[in-house]
mmCIF file of C-alpha atoms and ligand atoms in Angstrom:
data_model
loop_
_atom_site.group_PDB
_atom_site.id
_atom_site.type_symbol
_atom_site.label_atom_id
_atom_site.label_comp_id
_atom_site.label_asym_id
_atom_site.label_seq_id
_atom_site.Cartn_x
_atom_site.Cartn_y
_atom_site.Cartn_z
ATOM 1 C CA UNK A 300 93.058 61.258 -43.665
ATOM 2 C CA UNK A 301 90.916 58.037 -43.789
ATOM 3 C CA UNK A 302 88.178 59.003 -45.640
ATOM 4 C CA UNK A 303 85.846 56.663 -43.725
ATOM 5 C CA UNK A 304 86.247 59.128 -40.542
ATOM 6 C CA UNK A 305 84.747 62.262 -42.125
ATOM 7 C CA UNK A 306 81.503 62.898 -40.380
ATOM 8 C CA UNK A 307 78.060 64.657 -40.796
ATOM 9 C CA UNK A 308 77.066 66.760 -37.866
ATOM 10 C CA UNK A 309 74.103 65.528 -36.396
ATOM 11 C CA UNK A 310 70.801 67.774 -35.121
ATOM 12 C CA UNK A 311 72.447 67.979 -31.642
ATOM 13 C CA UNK A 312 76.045 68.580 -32.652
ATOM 14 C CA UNK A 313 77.494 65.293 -32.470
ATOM 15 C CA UNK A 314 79.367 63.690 -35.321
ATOM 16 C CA UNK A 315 78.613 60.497 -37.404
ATOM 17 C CA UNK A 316 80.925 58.849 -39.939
ATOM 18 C CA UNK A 317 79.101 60.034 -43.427
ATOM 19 C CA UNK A 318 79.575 55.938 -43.924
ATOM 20 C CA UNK A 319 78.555 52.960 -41.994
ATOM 21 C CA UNK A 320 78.855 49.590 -41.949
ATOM 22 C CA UNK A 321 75.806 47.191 -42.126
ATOM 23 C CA UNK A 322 74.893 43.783 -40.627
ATOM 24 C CA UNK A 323 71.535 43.282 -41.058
ATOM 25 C CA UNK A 324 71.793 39.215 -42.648
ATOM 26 C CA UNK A 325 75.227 39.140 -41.341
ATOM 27 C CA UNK A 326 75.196 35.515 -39.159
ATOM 28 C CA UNK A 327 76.506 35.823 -35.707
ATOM 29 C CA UNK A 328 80.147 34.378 -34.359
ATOM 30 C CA UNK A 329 82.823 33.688 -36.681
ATOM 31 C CA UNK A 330 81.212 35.444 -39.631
ATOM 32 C CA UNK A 331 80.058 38.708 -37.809
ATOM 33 C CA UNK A 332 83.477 38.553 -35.593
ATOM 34 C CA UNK A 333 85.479 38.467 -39.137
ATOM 35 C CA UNK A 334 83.042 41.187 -41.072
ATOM 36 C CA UNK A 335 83.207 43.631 -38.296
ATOM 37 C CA UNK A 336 87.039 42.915 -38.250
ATOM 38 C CA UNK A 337 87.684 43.102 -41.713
ATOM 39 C CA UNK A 338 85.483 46.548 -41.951
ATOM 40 C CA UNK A 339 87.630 48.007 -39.218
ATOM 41 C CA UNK A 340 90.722 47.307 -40.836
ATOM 42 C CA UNK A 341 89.435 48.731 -44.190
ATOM 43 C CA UNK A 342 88.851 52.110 -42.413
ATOM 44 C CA UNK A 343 85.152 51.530 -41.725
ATOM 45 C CA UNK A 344 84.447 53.700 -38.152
ATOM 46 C CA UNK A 345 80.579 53.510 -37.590
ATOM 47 C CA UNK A 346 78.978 50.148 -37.095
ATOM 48 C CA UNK A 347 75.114 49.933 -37.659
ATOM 49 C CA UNK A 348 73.453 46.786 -36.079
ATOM 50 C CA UNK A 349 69.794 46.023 -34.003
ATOM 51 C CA UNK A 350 69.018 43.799 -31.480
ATOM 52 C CA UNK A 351 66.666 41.583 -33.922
ATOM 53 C CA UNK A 352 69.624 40.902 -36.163
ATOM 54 C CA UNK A 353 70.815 38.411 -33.510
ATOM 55 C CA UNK A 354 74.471 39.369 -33.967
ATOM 56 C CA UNK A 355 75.633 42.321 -31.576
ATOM 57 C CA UNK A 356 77.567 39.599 -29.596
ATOM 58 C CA UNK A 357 79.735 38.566 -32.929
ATOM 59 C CA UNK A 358 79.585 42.403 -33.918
ATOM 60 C CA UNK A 359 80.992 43.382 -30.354
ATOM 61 C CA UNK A 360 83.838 41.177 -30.419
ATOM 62 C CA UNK A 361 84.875 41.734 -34.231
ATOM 63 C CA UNK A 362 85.018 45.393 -32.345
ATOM 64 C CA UNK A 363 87.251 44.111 -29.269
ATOM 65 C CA UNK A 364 89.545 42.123 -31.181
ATOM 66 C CA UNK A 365 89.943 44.711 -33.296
ATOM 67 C CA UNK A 366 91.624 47.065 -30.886
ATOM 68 C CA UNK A 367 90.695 50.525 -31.767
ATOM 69 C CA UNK A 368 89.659 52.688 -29.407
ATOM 70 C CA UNK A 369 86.419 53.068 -28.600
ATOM 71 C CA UNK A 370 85.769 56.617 -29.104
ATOM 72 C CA UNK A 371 87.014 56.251 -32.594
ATOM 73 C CA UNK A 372 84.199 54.263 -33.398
ATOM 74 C CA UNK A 373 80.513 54.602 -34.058
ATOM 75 C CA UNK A 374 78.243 52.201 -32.874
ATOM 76 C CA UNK A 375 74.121 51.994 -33.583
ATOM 77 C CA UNK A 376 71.772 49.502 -32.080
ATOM 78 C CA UNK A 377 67.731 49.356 -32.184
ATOM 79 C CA UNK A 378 64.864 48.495 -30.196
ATOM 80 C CA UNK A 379 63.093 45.793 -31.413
ATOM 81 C CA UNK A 380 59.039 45.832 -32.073
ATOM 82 C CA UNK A 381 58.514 43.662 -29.156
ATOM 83 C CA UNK A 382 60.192 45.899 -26.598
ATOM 84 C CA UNK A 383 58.571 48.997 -27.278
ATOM 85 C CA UNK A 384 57.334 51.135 -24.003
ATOM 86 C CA UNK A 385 59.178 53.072 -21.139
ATOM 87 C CA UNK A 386 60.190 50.009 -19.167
ATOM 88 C CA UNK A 387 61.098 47.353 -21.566
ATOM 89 C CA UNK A 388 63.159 49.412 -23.933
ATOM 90 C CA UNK A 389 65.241 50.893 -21.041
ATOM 91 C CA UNK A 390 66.168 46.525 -20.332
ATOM 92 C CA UNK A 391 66.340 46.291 -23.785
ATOM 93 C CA UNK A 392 68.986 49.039 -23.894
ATOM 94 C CA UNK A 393 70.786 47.434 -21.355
ATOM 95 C CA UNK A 394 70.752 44.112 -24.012
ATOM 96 C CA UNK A 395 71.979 44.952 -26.555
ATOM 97 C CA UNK A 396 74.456 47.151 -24.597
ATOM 98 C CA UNK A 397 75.513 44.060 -22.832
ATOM 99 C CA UNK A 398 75.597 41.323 -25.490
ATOM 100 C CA UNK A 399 77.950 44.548 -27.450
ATOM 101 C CA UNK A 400 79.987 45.098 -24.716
ATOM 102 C CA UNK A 401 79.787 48.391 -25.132
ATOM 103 C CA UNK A 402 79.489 51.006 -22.419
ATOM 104 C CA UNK A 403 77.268 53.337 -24.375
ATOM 105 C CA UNK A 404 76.497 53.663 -27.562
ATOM 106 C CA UNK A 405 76.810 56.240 -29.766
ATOM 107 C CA UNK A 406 73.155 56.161 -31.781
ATOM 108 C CA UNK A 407 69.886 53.832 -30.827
ATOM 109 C CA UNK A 408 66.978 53.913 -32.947
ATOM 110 C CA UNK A 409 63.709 52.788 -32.900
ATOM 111 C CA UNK A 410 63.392 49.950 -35.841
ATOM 112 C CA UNK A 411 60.203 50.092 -36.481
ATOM 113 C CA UNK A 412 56.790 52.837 -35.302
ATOM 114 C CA UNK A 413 54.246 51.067 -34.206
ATOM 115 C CA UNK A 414 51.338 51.312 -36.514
ATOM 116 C CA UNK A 415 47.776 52.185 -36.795
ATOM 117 C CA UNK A 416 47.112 49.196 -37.946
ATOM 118 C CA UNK A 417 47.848 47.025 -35.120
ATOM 119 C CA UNK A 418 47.435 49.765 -32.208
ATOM 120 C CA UNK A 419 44.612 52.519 -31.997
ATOM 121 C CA UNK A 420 47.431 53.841 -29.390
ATOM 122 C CA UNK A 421 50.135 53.787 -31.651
ATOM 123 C CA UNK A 422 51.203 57.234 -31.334
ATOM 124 C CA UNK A 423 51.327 57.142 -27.598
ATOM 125 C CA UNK A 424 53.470 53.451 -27.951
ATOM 126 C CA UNK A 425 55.971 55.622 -29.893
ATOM 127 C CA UNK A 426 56.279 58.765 -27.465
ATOM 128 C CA UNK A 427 56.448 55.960 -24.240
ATOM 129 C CA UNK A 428 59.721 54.459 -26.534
ATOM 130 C CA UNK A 429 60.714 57.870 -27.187
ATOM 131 C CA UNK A 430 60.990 58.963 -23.485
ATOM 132 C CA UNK A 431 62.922 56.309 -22.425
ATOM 133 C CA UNK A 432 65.220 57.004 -25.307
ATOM 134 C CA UNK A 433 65.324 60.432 -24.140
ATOM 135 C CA UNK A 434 66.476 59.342 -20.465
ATOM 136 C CA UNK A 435 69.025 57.231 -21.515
ATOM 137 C CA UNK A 436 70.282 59.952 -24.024
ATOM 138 C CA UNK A 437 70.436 62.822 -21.262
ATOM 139 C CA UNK A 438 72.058 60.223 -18.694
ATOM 140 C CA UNK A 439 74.605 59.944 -21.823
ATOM 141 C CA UNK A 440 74.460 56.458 -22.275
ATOM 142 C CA UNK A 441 73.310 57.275 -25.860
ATOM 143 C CA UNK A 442 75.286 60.248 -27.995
ATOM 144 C CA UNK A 443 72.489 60.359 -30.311
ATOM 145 C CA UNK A 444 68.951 59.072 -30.873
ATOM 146 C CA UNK A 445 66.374 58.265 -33.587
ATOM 147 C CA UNK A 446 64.056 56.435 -35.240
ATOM 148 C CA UNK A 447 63.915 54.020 -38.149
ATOM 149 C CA UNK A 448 61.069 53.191 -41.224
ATOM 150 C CA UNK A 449 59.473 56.368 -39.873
ATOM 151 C CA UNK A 450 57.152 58.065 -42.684
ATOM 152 C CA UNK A 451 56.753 61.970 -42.063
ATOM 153 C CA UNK A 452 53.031 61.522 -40.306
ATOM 154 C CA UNK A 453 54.948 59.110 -37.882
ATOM 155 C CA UNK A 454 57.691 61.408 -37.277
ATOM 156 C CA UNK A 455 55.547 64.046 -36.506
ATOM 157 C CA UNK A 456 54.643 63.660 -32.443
ATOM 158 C CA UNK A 457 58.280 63.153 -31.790
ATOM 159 C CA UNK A 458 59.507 66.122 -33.359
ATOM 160 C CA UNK A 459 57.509 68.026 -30.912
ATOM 161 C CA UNK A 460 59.388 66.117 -27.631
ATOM 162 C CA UNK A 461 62.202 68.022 -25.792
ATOM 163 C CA UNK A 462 64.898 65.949 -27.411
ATOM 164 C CA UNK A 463 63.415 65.316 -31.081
ATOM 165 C CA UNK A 464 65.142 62.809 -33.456
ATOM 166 C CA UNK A 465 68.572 63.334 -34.503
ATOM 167 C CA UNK A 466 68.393 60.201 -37.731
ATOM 168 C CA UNK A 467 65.830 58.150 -39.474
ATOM 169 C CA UNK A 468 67.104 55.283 -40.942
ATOM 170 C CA UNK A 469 65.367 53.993 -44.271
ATOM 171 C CA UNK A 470 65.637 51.787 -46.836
ATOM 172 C CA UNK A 471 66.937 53.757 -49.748
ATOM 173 C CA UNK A 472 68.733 53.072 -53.318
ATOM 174 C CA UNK A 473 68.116 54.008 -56.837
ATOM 175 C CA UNK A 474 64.326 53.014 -57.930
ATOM 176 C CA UNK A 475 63.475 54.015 -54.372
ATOM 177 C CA UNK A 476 64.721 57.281 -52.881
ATOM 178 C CA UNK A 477 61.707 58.178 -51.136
ATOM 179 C CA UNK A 478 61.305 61.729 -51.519
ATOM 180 C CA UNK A 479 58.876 62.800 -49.594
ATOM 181 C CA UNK A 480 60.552 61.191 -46.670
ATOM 182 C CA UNK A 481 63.803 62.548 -47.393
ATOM 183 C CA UNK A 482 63.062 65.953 -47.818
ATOM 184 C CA UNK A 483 60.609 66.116 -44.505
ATOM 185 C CA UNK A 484 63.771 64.887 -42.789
ATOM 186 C CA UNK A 485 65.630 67.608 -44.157
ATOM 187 C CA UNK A 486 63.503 70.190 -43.360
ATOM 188 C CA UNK A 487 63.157 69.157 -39.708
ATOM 189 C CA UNK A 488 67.480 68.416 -39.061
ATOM 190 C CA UNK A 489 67.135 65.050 -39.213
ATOM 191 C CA UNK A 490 69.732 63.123 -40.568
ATOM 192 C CA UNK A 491 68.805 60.513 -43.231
ATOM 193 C CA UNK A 492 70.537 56.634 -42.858
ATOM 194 C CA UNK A 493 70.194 54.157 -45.925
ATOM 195 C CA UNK A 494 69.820 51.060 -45.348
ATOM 196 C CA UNK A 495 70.396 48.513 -47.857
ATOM 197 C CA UNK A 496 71.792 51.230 -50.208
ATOM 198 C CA UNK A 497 72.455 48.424 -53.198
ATOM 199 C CA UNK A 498 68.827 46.954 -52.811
ATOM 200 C CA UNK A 499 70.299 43.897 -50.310
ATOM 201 C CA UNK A 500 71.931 43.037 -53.940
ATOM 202 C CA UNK A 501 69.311 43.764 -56.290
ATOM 203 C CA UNK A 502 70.942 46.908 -57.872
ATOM 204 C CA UNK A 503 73.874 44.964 -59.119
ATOM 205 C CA UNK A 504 72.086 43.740 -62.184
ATOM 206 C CA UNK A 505 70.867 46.905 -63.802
ATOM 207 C CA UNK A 506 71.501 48.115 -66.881
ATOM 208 C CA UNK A 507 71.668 51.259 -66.514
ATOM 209 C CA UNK A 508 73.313 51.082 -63.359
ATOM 210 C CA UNK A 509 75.785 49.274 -64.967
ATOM 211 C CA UNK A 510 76.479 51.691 -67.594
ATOM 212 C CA UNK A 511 77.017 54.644 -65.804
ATOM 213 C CA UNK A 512 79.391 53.185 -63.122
ATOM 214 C CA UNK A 513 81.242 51.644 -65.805
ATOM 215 C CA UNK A 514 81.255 55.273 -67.315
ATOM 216 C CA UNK A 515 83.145 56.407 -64.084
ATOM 217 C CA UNK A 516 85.321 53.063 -64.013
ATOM 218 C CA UNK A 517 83.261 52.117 -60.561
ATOM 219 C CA UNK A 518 81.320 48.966 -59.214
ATOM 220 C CA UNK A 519 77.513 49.614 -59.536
ATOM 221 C CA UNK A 520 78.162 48.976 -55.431
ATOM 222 C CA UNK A 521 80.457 51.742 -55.633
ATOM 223 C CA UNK A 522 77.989 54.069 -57.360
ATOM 224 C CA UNK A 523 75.112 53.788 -55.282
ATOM 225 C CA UNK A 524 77.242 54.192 -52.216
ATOM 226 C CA UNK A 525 78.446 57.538 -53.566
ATOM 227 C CA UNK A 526 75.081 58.583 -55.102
ATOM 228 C CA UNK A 527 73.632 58.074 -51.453
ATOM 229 C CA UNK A 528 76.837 60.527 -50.164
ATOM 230 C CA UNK A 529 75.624 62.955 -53.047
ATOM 231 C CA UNK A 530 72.251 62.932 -52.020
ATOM 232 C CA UNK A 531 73.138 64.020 -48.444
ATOM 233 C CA UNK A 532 72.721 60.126 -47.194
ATOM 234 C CA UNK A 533 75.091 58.503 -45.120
ATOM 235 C CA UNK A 534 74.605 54.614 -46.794
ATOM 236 C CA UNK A 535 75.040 51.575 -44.250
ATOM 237 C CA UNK A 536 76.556 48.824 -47.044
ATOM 238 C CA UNK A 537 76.657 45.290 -45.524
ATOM 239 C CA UNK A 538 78.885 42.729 -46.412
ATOM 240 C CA UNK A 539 81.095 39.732 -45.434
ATOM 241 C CA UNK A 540 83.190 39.077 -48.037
ATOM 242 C CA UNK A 541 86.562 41.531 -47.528
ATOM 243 C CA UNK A 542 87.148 42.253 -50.903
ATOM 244 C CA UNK A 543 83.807 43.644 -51.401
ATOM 245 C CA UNK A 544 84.087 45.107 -47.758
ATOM 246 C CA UNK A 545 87.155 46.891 -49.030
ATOM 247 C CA UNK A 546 85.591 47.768 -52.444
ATOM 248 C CA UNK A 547 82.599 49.034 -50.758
ATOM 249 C CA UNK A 548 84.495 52.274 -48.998
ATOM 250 C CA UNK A 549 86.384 53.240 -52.486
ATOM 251 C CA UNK A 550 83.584 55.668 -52.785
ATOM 252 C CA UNK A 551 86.007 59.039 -52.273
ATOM 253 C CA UNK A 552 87.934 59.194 -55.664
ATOM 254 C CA UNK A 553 84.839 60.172 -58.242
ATOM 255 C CA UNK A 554 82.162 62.210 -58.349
ATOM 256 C CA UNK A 555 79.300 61.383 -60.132
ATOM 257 C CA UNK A 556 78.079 64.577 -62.278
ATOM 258 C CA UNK A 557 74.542 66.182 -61.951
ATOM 259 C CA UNK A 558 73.416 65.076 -65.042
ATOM 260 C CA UNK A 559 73.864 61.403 -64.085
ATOM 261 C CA UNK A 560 72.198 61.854 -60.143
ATOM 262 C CA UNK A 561 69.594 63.398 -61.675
ATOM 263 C CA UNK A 562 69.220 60.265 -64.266
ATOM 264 C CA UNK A 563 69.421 57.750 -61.096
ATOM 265 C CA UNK A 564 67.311 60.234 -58.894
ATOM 266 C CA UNK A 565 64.557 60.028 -61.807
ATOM 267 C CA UNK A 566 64.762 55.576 -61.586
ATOM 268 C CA UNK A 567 61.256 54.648 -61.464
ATOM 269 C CA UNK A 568 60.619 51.965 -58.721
ATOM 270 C CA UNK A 569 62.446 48.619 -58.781
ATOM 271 C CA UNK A 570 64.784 46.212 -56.199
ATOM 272 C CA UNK A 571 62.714 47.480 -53.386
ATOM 273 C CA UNK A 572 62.054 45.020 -50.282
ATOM 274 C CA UNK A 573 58.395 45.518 -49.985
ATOM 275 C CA UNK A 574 59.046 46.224 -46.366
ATOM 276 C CA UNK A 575 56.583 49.597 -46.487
ATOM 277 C CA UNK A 576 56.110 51.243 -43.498
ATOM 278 C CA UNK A 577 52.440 51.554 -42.923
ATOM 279 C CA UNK A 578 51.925 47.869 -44.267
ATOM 280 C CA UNK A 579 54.665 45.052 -42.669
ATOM 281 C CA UNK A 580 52.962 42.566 -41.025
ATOM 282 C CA UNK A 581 55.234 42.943 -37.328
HETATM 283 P P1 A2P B 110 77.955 39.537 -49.171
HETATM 284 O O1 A2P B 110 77.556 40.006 -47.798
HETATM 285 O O2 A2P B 110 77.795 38.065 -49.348
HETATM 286 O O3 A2P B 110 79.315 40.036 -49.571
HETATM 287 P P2 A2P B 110 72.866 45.924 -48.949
HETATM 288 O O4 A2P B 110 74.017 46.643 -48.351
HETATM 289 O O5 A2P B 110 72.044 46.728 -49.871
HETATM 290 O O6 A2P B 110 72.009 45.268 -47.877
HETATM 291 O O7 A2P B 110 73.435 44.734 -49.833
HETATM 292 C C1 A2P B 110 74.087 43.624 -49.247
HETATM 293 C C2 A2P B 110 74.185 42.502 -50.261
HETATM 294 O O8 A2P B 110 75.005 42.916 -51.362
HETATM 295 C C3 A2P B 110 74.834 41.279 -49.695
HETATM 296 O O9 A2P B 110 74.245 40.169 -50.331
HETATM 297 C C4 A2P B 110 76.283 41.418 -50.089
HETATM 298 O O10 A2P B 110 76.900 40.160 -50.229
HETATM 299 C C5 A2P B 110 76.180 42.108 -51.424
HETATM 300 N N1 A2P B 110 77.311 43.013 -51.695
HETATM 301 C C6 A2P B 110 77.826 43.945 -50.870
HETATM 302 N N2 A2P B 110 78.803 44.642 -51.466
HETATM 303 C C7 A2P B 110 78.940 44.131 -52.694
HETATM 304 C C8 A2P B 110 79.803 44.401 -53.787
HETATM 305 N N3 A2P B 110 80.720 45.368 -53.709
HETATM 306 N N4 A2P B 110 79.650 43.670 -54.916
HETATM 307 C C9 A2P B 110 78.722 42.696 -55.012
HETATM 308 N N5 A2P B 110 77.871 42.384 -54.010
HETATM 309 C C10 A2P B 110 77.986 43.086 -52.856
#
């Protein structure tokens, strides 16, 4: 079996490839067309993109012209921070379903809470995404819903709806595994999504990165793709260059031992984006 099609079971019983492929940076037409292509072909089955990456027409054809079926794929979209609210993420839905050409999707997240900073409603913002997420869900044009850059305290009114979150998706790689995060998730059924799992690049370069996947004869790409599977992560690695697309789901034939997760797990901070939470500026 294609190792790319084993899944996790999600909160509500529905199954996501434990690997996705990501297109956040990933430049619309030709490139996105080939990348999504390409990833098919190498086995990839779940697709992560968001309407603010400006590509889910590119990533929706690289899916047509690839010609698999479309229940054998995976497919994740986001509502952008400008759509948030009953009415405009329910059009904003029908977007990004649109510009995919798609007729539903199988996960849709919500990129980014809306903070206390900027809103002294922010919490009711959130629940007013939320429930039209939840329509959409039970009118099963969405197999599975969640949020995104969620910290626990943000998490927290949702998990209390009728249909609470099934993923958060976070940025997460060595020298920034947010743990407190993580294990909140955990403890609630929520599955965790990486994004940027090699640091948008800026894992390559380690040292001790280096040394340990050379240890194991793997890519330092290779290793935190398979210390995210370890960890109980399903990692969303982006590229567009096929032999690193192909490279990238190689992540089934090693293990890495306990003593050596443990050593990554331990990383002190580094090759983060900055991006926290509680603090962007959008
Ligand atoms: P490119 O898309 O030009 O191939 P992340 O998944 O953490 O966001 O990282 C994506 C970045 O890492 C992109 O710049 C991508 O480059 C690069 N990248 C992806 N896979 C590999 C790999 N196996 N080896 C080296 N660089 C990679």
């Amino acid at each position: 079996m294609n190792p790319l099609e084993y899944t996790v079971r999600l909160n509500n019983g529905y199954e996501i490839p434990c690997v996705g492929f990501g297109t956040w940076q990933t430049p619309d037409g030709d490139t996105a067309v080939m990348a999504v292509s390409e990833a098919i072909k190498a086995g990839y089955r779940h697709i992560d993109t968001a309407a603010c990456y400006e590509n889910e027409v590119g990533v929706g054809q690289g899916i047509a012209t690839s010609g698999i079926a479309r229940e054998k794929l995976f497919v994740t979209s986001k509502v952008w921070n400008t759509e948030r609210g009953y009415e405009k993420t329910l059009a904003a839905f029908e977007k990004s379903l649109s510009d995919l050409g798609l007729e539903y999707l199988d996960l849709y997240l919500i990129h980014w809470r809306a903070s206390a900073s900027h809103y002294d409603n922010w919490e009711e913002i959130n629940l007013e995404t939320w429930r039209a997420m939840t329509e959409l869900y039970k009118a099963g044009k969405i197999k599975a819903i969640g949020v995104s850059n969620f910290l626990p305290h943000h998490m927290e009114a949702l998990m209390k709806t009728e249909v609470p979150p099934m993923v958060n998706q976070i940025e997460y790689h060595p020298g920034l595994n947010q743990e407190e995060t993580v294990a909140y998730c955990k403890q609630h059924g929520v599955l965790v999504e990486a994004w940027s799992p090699l640091g948008t690049g800026r894992m390559l370069n380690n040292g001790e990165l280096k040394a340990i996947a050379a240890y194991y004869g793997k890519s330092v790409a290779q290793l935190c793709i398979r210390w995210c599977l370890q960890n109980g992560v399903v990692p969303l690695p982006k590229s567009v260059t096929p032999s690193r697309i192909a490279e990238n789901a190689q992540v089934f034939d090693f293990i890495i031992s306990e003593a050596d997760m443990q050593k990554i797990n331990a990383m002190p901070y580094f090759g983060g984006s900055g991006l926290h939470p509680d603090k962007v500026n959008f």
